PDB file of C-alpha atoms in Angstrom:
ATOM      1  CA  UNK A   1     130.335 110.336  75.328  1.00  0.00           C
ATOM      2  CA  UNK A   2     129.634 113.167  77.745  1.00  0.00           C
ATOM      3  CA  UNK A   3     128.111 112.521  81.165  1.00  0.00           C
ATOM      4  CA  UNK A   4     125.075 114.661  80.237  1.00  0.00           C
ATOM      5  CA  UNK A   5     124.437 112.612  77.086  1.00  0.00           C
ATOM      6  CA  UNK A   6     124.839 109.340  78.975  1.00  0.00           C
ATOM      7  CA  UNK A   7     122.298 110.337  81.674  1.00  0.00           C
ATOM      8  CA  UNK A   8     119.789 111.242  78.955  1.00  0.00           C
ATOM      9  CA  UNK A   9     120.288 107.842  77.336  1.00  0.00           C
ATOM     10  CA  UNK A  10     119.923 106.047  80.663  1.00  0.00           C
ATOM     11  CA  UNK A  11     116.588 107.779  81.267  1.00  0.00           C
ATOM     12  CA  UNK A  12     115.295 106.728  77.851  1.00  0.00           C
ATOM     13  CA  UNK A  13     116.643 103.191  78.276  1.00  0.00           C
ATOM     14  CA  UNK A  14     114.097 102.672  81.068  1.00  0.00           C
ATOM     15  CA  UNK A  15     111.227 103.365  78.667  1.00  0.00           C
ATOM     16  CA  UNK A  16     112.636 101.265  75.848  1.00  0.00           C
ATOM     17  CA  UNK A  17     112.019  97.886  77.433  1.00  0.00           C
ATOM     18  CA  UNK A  18     109.075  95.510  77.091  1.00  0.00           C
ATOM     19  CA  UNK A  19     107.182  96.924  80.069  1.00  0.00           C
ATOM     20  CA  UNK A  20     107.582 100.496  78.811  1.00  0.00           C
ATOM     21  CA  UNK A  21     106.509  99.493  75.305  1.00  0.00           C
ATOM     22  CA  UNK A  22     103.382  97.808  76.678  1.00  0.00           C
ATOM     23  CA  UNK A  23     102.563 100.864  78.782  1.00  0.00           C
ATOM     24  CA  UNK A  24     102.878 103.112  75.737  1.00  0.00           C
ATOM     25  CA  UNK A  25     100.831 100.667  73.623  1.00  0.00           C
ATOM     26  CA  UNK A  26      98.015 100.782  76.174  1.00  0.00           C
ATOM     27  CA  UNK A  27      97.710 104.564  75.958  1.00  0.00           C
ATOM     28  CA  UNK A  28      95.108 104.620  73.107  1.00  0.00           C
ATOM     29  CA  UNK A  29      92.751 102.092  74.784  1.00  0.00           C
ATOM     30  CA  UNK A  30      93.103 103.911  78.108  1.00  0.00           C
ATOM     31  CA  UNK A  31      92.250 107.238  76.447  1.00  0.00           C
ATOM     32  CA  UNK A  32      89.297 105.590  74.671  1.00  0.00           C
ATOM     33  CA  UNK A  33      88.118 104.213  78.006  1.00  0.00           C
ATOM     34  CA  UNK A  34      88.346 107.658  79.594  1.00  0.00           C
ATOM     35  CA  UNK A  35      86.361 109.122  76.684  1.00  0.00           C
ATOM     36  CA  UNK A  36      83.652 106.460  77.062  1.00  0.00           C
ATOM     37  CA  UNK A  37      83.554 106.993  80.822  1.00  0.00           C
ATOM     38  CA  UNK A  38      83.257 110.774  80.431  1.00  0.00           C
ATOM     39  CA  UNK A  39      80.474 110.529  77.824  1.00  0.00           C
ATOM     40  CA  UNK A  40      78.485 107.948  79.770  1.00  0.00           C
ATOM     41  CA  UNK A  41      78.908 109.838  83.042  1.00  0.00           C
ATOM     42  CA  UNK A  42      77.737 113.058  81.408  1.00  0.00           C
ATOM     43  CA  UNK A  43      74.854 111.114  79.868  1.00  0.00           C
ATOM     44  CA  UNK A  44      73.492 110.479  83.357  1.00  0.00           C
ATOM     45  CA  UNK A  45      72.793 114.202  83.830  1.00  0.00           C
ATOM     46  CA  UNK A  46      72.513 115.246  80.180  1.00  0.00           C
ATOM     47  CA  UNK A  47      68.735 115.586  79.955  1.00  0.00           C
ATOM     48  CA  UNK A  48      66.429 117.888  81.907  1.00  0.00           C
ATOM     49  CA  UNK A  49      63.658 115.812  83.542  1.00  0.00           C
ATOM     50  CA  UNK A  50      61.246 118.745  83.070  1.00  0.00           C
ATOM     51  CA  UNK A  51      61.168 117.921  79.329  1.00  0.00           C
ATOM     52  CA  UNK A  52      60.271 114.267  79.864  1.00  0.00           C
ATOM     53  CA  UNK A  53      56.744 114.513  81.213  1.00  0.00           C
ATOM     54  CA  UNK A  54      53.757 112.682  79.672  1.00  0.00           C
ATOM     55  CA  UNK A  55      52.796 115.931  77.887  1.00  0.00           C
ATOM     56  CA  UNK A  56      56.116 116.067  76.013  1.00  0.00           C
ATOM     57  CA  UNK A  57      56.044 112.312  75.393  1.00  0.00           C
ATOM     58  CA  UNK A  58      52.653 112.720  73.700  1.00  0.00           C
ATOM     59  CA  UNK A  59      53.688 115.816  71.735  1.00  0.00           C
ATOM     60  CA  UNK A  60      56.953 114.319  70.450  1.00  0.00           C
ATOM     61  CA  UNK A  61      55.982 110.678  70.051  1.00  0.00           C
ATOM     62  CA  UNK A  62      57.502 110.227  66.571  1.00  0.00           C
ATOM     63  CA  UNK A  63      60.690 111.401  64.849  1.00  0.00           C
ATOM     64  CA  UNK A  64      58.570 113.151  62.219  1.00  0.00           C
ATOM     65  CA  UNK A  65      56.735 115.278  64.777  1.00  0.00           C
ATOM     66  CA  UNK A  66      60.080 116.454  66.153  1.00  0.00           C
ATOM     67  CA  UNK A  67      61.424 117.122  62.635  1.00  0.00           C
ATOM     68  CA  UNK A  68      58.435 119.323  61.744  1.00  0.00           C
ATOM     69  CA  UNK A  69      58.577 121.168  65.072  1.00  0.00           C
ATOM     70  CA  UNK A  70      62.302 121.691  64.508  1.00  0.00           C
ATOM     71  CA  UNK A  71      61.549 123.370  61.177  1.00  0.00           C
ATOM     72  CA  UNK A  72      59.306 125.891  62.983  1.00  0.00           C
ATOM     73  CA  UNK A  73      61.943 126.435  65.678  1.00  0.00           C
ATOM     74  CA  UNK A  74      64.702 126.990  63.106  1.00  0.00           C
ATOM     75  CA  UNK A  75      62.550 129.426  61.131  1.00  0.00           C
ATOM     76  CA  UNK A  76      61.448 131.473  64.150  1.00  0.00           C
ATOM     77  CA  UNK A  77      64.664 131.168  66.143  1.00  0.00           C
ATOM     78  CA  UNK A  78      62.610 130.249  69.220  1.00  0.00           C
ATOM     79  CA  UNK A  79      65.129 129.386  71.926  1.00  0.00           C
ATOM     80  CA  UNK A  80      62.427 127.942  74.183  1.00  0.00           C
ATOM     81  CA  UNK A  81      61.158 125.603  71.456  1.00  0.00           C
ATOM     82  CA  UNK A  82      64.712 124.564  70.518  1.00  0.00           C
ATOM     83  CA  UNK A  83      65.411 123.767  74.179  1.00  0.00           C
ATOM     84  CA  UNK A  84      62.161 121.798  74.399  1.00  0.00           C
ATOM     85  CA  UNK A  85      63.029 119.793  71.292  1.00  0.00           C
ATOM     86  CA  UNK A  86      66.482 118.906  72.623  1.00  0.00           C
ATOM     87  CA  UNK A  87      65.418 118.187  76.199  1.00  0.00           C
ATOM     88  CA  UNK A  88      68.927 119.034  77.401  1.00  0.00           C
ATOM     89  CA  UNK A  89      69.953 120.794  80.579  1.00  0.00           C
ATOM     90  CA  UNK A  90      72.219 122.984  78.438  1.00  0.00           C
ATOM     91  CA  UNK A  91      70.661 123.206  74.977  1.00  0.00           C
ATOM     92  CA  UNK A  92      72.893 123.646  71.965  1.00  0.00           C
ATOM     93  CA  UNK A  93      72.437 126.479  69.505  1.00  0.00           C
ATOM     94  CA  UNK A  94      71.578 125.849  65.878  1.00  0.00           C
ATOM     95  CA  UNK A  95      71.717 128.049  62.796  1.00  0.00           C
ATOM     96  CA  UNK A  96      68.298 129.678  62.522  1.00  0.00           C
ATOM     97  CA  UNK A  97      66.607 131.804  59.883  1.00  0.00           C
ATOM     98  CA  UNK A  98      63.270 132.258  58.182  1.00  0.00           C
ATOM     99  CA  UNK A  99      64.639 130.735  54.975  1.00  0.00           C
ATOM    100  CA  UNK A 100      65.446 127.310  56.495  1.00  0.00           C
ATOM    101  CA  UNK A 101      63.051 124.607  55.347  1.00  0.00           C
ATOM    102  CA  UNK A 102      62.623 120.908  56.080  1.00  0.00           C
ATOM    103  CA  UNK A 103      63.552 118.763  53.082  1.00  0.00           C
ATOM    104  CA  UNK A 104      63.444 115.048  53.923  1.00  0.00           C
ATOM    105  CA  UNK A 105      64.471 112.112  56.054  1.00  0.00           C
ATOM    106  CA  UNK A 106      68.030 111.627  54.889  1.00  0.00           C
ATOM    107  CA  UNK A 107      68.998 108.420  56.650  1.00  0.00           C
ATOM    108  CA  UNK A 108      68.264 106.173  59.591  1.00  0.00           C
ATOM    109  CA  UNK A 109      70.847 103.993  61.292  1.00  0.00           C
ATOM    110  CA  UNK A 110      68.724 102.332  63.939  1.00  0.00           C
ATOM    111  CA  UNK A 111      69.375 104.799  66.740  1.00  0.00           C
ATOM    112  CA  UNK A 112      69.306 108.113  64.883  1.00  0.00           C
ATOM    113  CA  UNK A 113      67.011 109.546  62.247  1.00  0.00           C
ATOM    114  CA  UNK A 114      68.939 112.065  60.157  1.00  0.00           C
ATOM    115  CA  UNK A 115      66.821 114.871  58.714  1.00  0.00           C
ATOM    116  CA  UNK A 116      67.959 117.331  56.069  1.00  0.00           C
ATOM    117  CA  UNK A 117      67.122 121.043  56.267  1.00  0.00           C
ATOM    118  CA  UNK A 118      68.006 123.586  53.608  1.00  0.00           C
ATOM    119  CA  UNK A 119      68.552 127.352  53.700  1.00  0.00           C
ATOM    120  CA  UNK A 120      67.015 128.620  50.453  1.00  0.00           C
ATOM    121  CA  UNK A 121      68.877 131.951  50.692  1.00  0.00           C
ATOM    122  CA  UNK A 122      72.413 130.636  51.185  1.00  0.00           C
ATOM    123  CA  UNK A 123      71.962 127.137  49.677  1.00  0.00           C
ATOM    124  CA  UNK A 124      73.510 125.577  52.783  1.00  0.00           C
ATOM    125  CA  UNK A 125      72.378 122.183  54.009  1.00  0.00           C
ATOM    126  CA  UNK A 126      71.982 121.293  57.668  1.00  0.00           C
ATOM    127  CA  UNK A 127      71.563 117.793  59.022  1.00  0.00           C
ATOM    128  CA  UNK A 128      69.870 117.324  62.381  1.00  0.00           C
ATOM    129  CA  UNK A 129      69.793 114.059  64.288  1.00  0.00           C
ATOM    130  CA  UNK A 130      66.755 112.786  66.164  1.00  0.00           C
ATOM    131  CA  UNK A 131      66.814 109.906  68.639  1.00  0.00           C
ATOM    132  CA  UNK A 132      64.467 108.344  71.146  1.00  0.00           C
ATOM    133  CA  UNK A 133      65.186 109.050  74.804  1.00  0.00           C
ATOM    134  CA  UNK A 134      62.742 107.461  77.205  1.00  0.00           C
ATOM    135  CA  UNK A 135      59.187 107.854  75.905  1.00  0.00           C
ATOM    136  CA  UNK A 136      59.868 110.757  73.555  1.00  0.00           C
ATOM    137  CA  UNK A 137      62.034 111.800  70.633  1.00  0.00           C
ATOM    138  CA  UNK A 138      64.641 114.575  70.883  1.00  0.00           C
ATOM    139  CA  UNK A 139      66.986 116.507  68.613  1.00  0.00           C
ATOM    140  CA  UNK A 140      70.578 115.564  69.391  1.00  0.00           C
ATOM    141  CA  UNK A 141      73.345 118.104  68.706  1.00  0.00           C
ATOM    142  CA  UNK A 142      76.631 116.948  67.198  1.00  0.00           C
ATOM    143  CA  UNK A 143      78.581 116.719  70.442  1.00  0.00           C
ATOM    144  CA  UNK A 144      80.701 114.037  72.124  1.00  0.00           C
ATOM    145  CA  UNK A 145      77.544 112.147  73.147  1.00  0.00           C
ATOM    146  CA  UNK A 146      76.377 111.964  69.529  1.00  0.00           C
ATOM    147  CA  UNK A 147      79.813 111.010  68.199  1.00  0.00           C
ATOM    148  CA  UNK A 148      80.109 108.206  70.738  1.00  0.00           C
ATOM    149  CA  UNK A 149      76.624 106.744  70.367  1.00  0.00           C
ATOM    150  CA  UNK A 150      76.591 107.037  66.568  1.00  0.00           C
ATOM    151  CA  UNK A 151      79.968 105.293  66.351  1.00  0.00           C
ATOM    152  CA  UNK A 152      81.559 108.173  64.446  1.00  0.00           C
ATOM    153  CA  UNK A 153      84.270 108.551  67.094  1.00  0.00           C
ATOM    154  CA  UNK A 154      85.776 105.288  65.842  1.00  0.00           C
ATOM    155  CA  UNK A 155      86.476 106.977  62.503  1.00  0.00           C
ATOM    156  CA  UNK A 156      88.911 109.245  64.332  1.00  0.00           C
ATOM    157  CA  UNK A 157      90.104 106.978  67.127  1.00  0.00           C
ATOM    158  CA  UNK A 158      91.027 103.892  65.088  1.00  0.00           C
ATOM    159  CA  UNK A 159      93.271 105.661  62.526  1.00  0.00           C
ATOM    160  CA  UNK A 160      94.995 107.655  65.285  1.00  0.00           C
ATOM    161  CA  UNK A 161      95.494 104.493  67.367  1.00  0.00           C
ATOM    162  CA  UNK A 162      96.830 102.581  64.350  1.00  0.00           C
ATOM    163  CA  UNK A 163      99.299 105.363  63.554  1.00  0.00           C
ATOM    164  CA  UNK A 164     100.308 105.448  67.231  1.00  0.00           C
ATOM    165  CA  UNK A 165     100.969 101.694  67.249  1.00  0.00           C
ATOM    166  CA  UNK A 166     102.783 101.873  63.901  1.00  0.00           C
ATOM    167  CA  UNK A 167     105.094 104.618  65.189  1.00  0.00           C
ATOM    168  CA  UNK A 168     105.686 102.572  68.326  1.00  0.00           C
ATOM    169  CA  UNK A 169     106.488  99.457  66.280  1.00  0.00           C
ATOM    170  CA  UNK A 170     108.939 101.401  64.100  1.00  0.00           C
ATOM    171  CA  UNK A 171     110.559 102.874  67.221  1.00  0.00           C
ATOM    172  CA  UNK A 172     110.883  99.441  68.846  1.00  0.00           C
ATOM    173  CA  UNK A 173     112.382  98.053  65.638  1.00  0.00           C
ATOM    174  CA  UNK A 174     114.860 100.953  65.432  1.00  0.00           C
ATOM    175  CA  UNK A 175     115.885 100.482  69.077  1.00  0.00           C
ATOM    176  CA  UNK A 176     116.267  96.737  68.557  1.00  0.00           C
ATOM    177  CA  UNK A 177     118.437  97.334  65.477  1.00  0.00           C
ATOM    178  CA  UNK A 178     120.532  99.893  67.360  1.00  0.00           C
ATOM    179  CA  UNK A 179     121.038  97.588  70.339  1.00  0.00           C
ATOM    180  CA  UNK A 180     121.780  94.579  68.114  1.00  0.00           C
ATOM    181  CA  UNK A 181     124.341  96.524  66.118  1.00  0.00           C
ATOM    182  CA  UNK A 182     125.906  97.832  69.347  1.00  0.00           C
ATOM    183  CA  UNK A 183     126.252  94.259  70.660  1.00  0.00           C
ATOM    184  CA  UNK A 184     127.654  93.146  67.311  1.00  0.00           C
ATOM    185  CA  UNK A 185     130.188  96.006  67.316  1.00  0.00           C
ATOM    186  CA  UNK A 186     131.184  95.189  70.905  1.00  0.00           C
ATOM    187  CA  UNK A 187     131.746  91.526  69.999  1.00  0.00           C
ATOM    188  CA  UNK A 188     133.654  92.549  66.900  1.00  0.00           C
ATOM    189  CA  UNK A 189     135.974  94.838  68.865  1.00  0.00           C
ATOM    190  CA  UNK A 190     136.530  92.235  71.577  1.00  0.00           C
ATOM    191  CA  UNK A 191     137.340  89.635  68.935  1.00  0.00           C
ATOM    192  CA  UNK A 192     139.925  91.877  67.257  1.00  0.00           C
ATOM    193  CA  UNK A 193     141.515  92.932  70.542  1.00  0.00           C
ATOM    194  CA  UNK A 194     141.973  89.401  71.901  1.00  0.00           C
TER     195      UNK A 194
END
């Protein structure tokens, strides 16, 4: 075996022990923790306090009032009204057009009310999510905040984490088999030579 190949193996040998395997196994939970920390930290400054006065709380006191106002905003393309409905410091943009109409309350999962809107020209459906923040209801865009608080991020994180741990388990098994066979071969050669 060449010196270059041996040094490469020595470097990888350090990672292929129990401590290295545990460090690699902890990567998905650490990344999930960083995601949660980032979303919650951003949540502290997500909303513009100017949109959370008693006037707005009275105007948008139910999910239905926000859903109907959102229909007007989507039809007119009013950026100011869309910003008001979201209450965000940096409002998201939505598909707008005069042919978009409010259809129905699609679903409610406790935190979010999901409303269906339909573009009668293109036959495209749009779902918008409404949640209560403080004393009023707001439209929530599909961003990291929504994915975290709705629990949808787990639909991506858990399969990726499981695949990560499965690949790690297969790698550990392969390394164990390699090392066991190397020890067996070494014993076999020593036994024949002596």
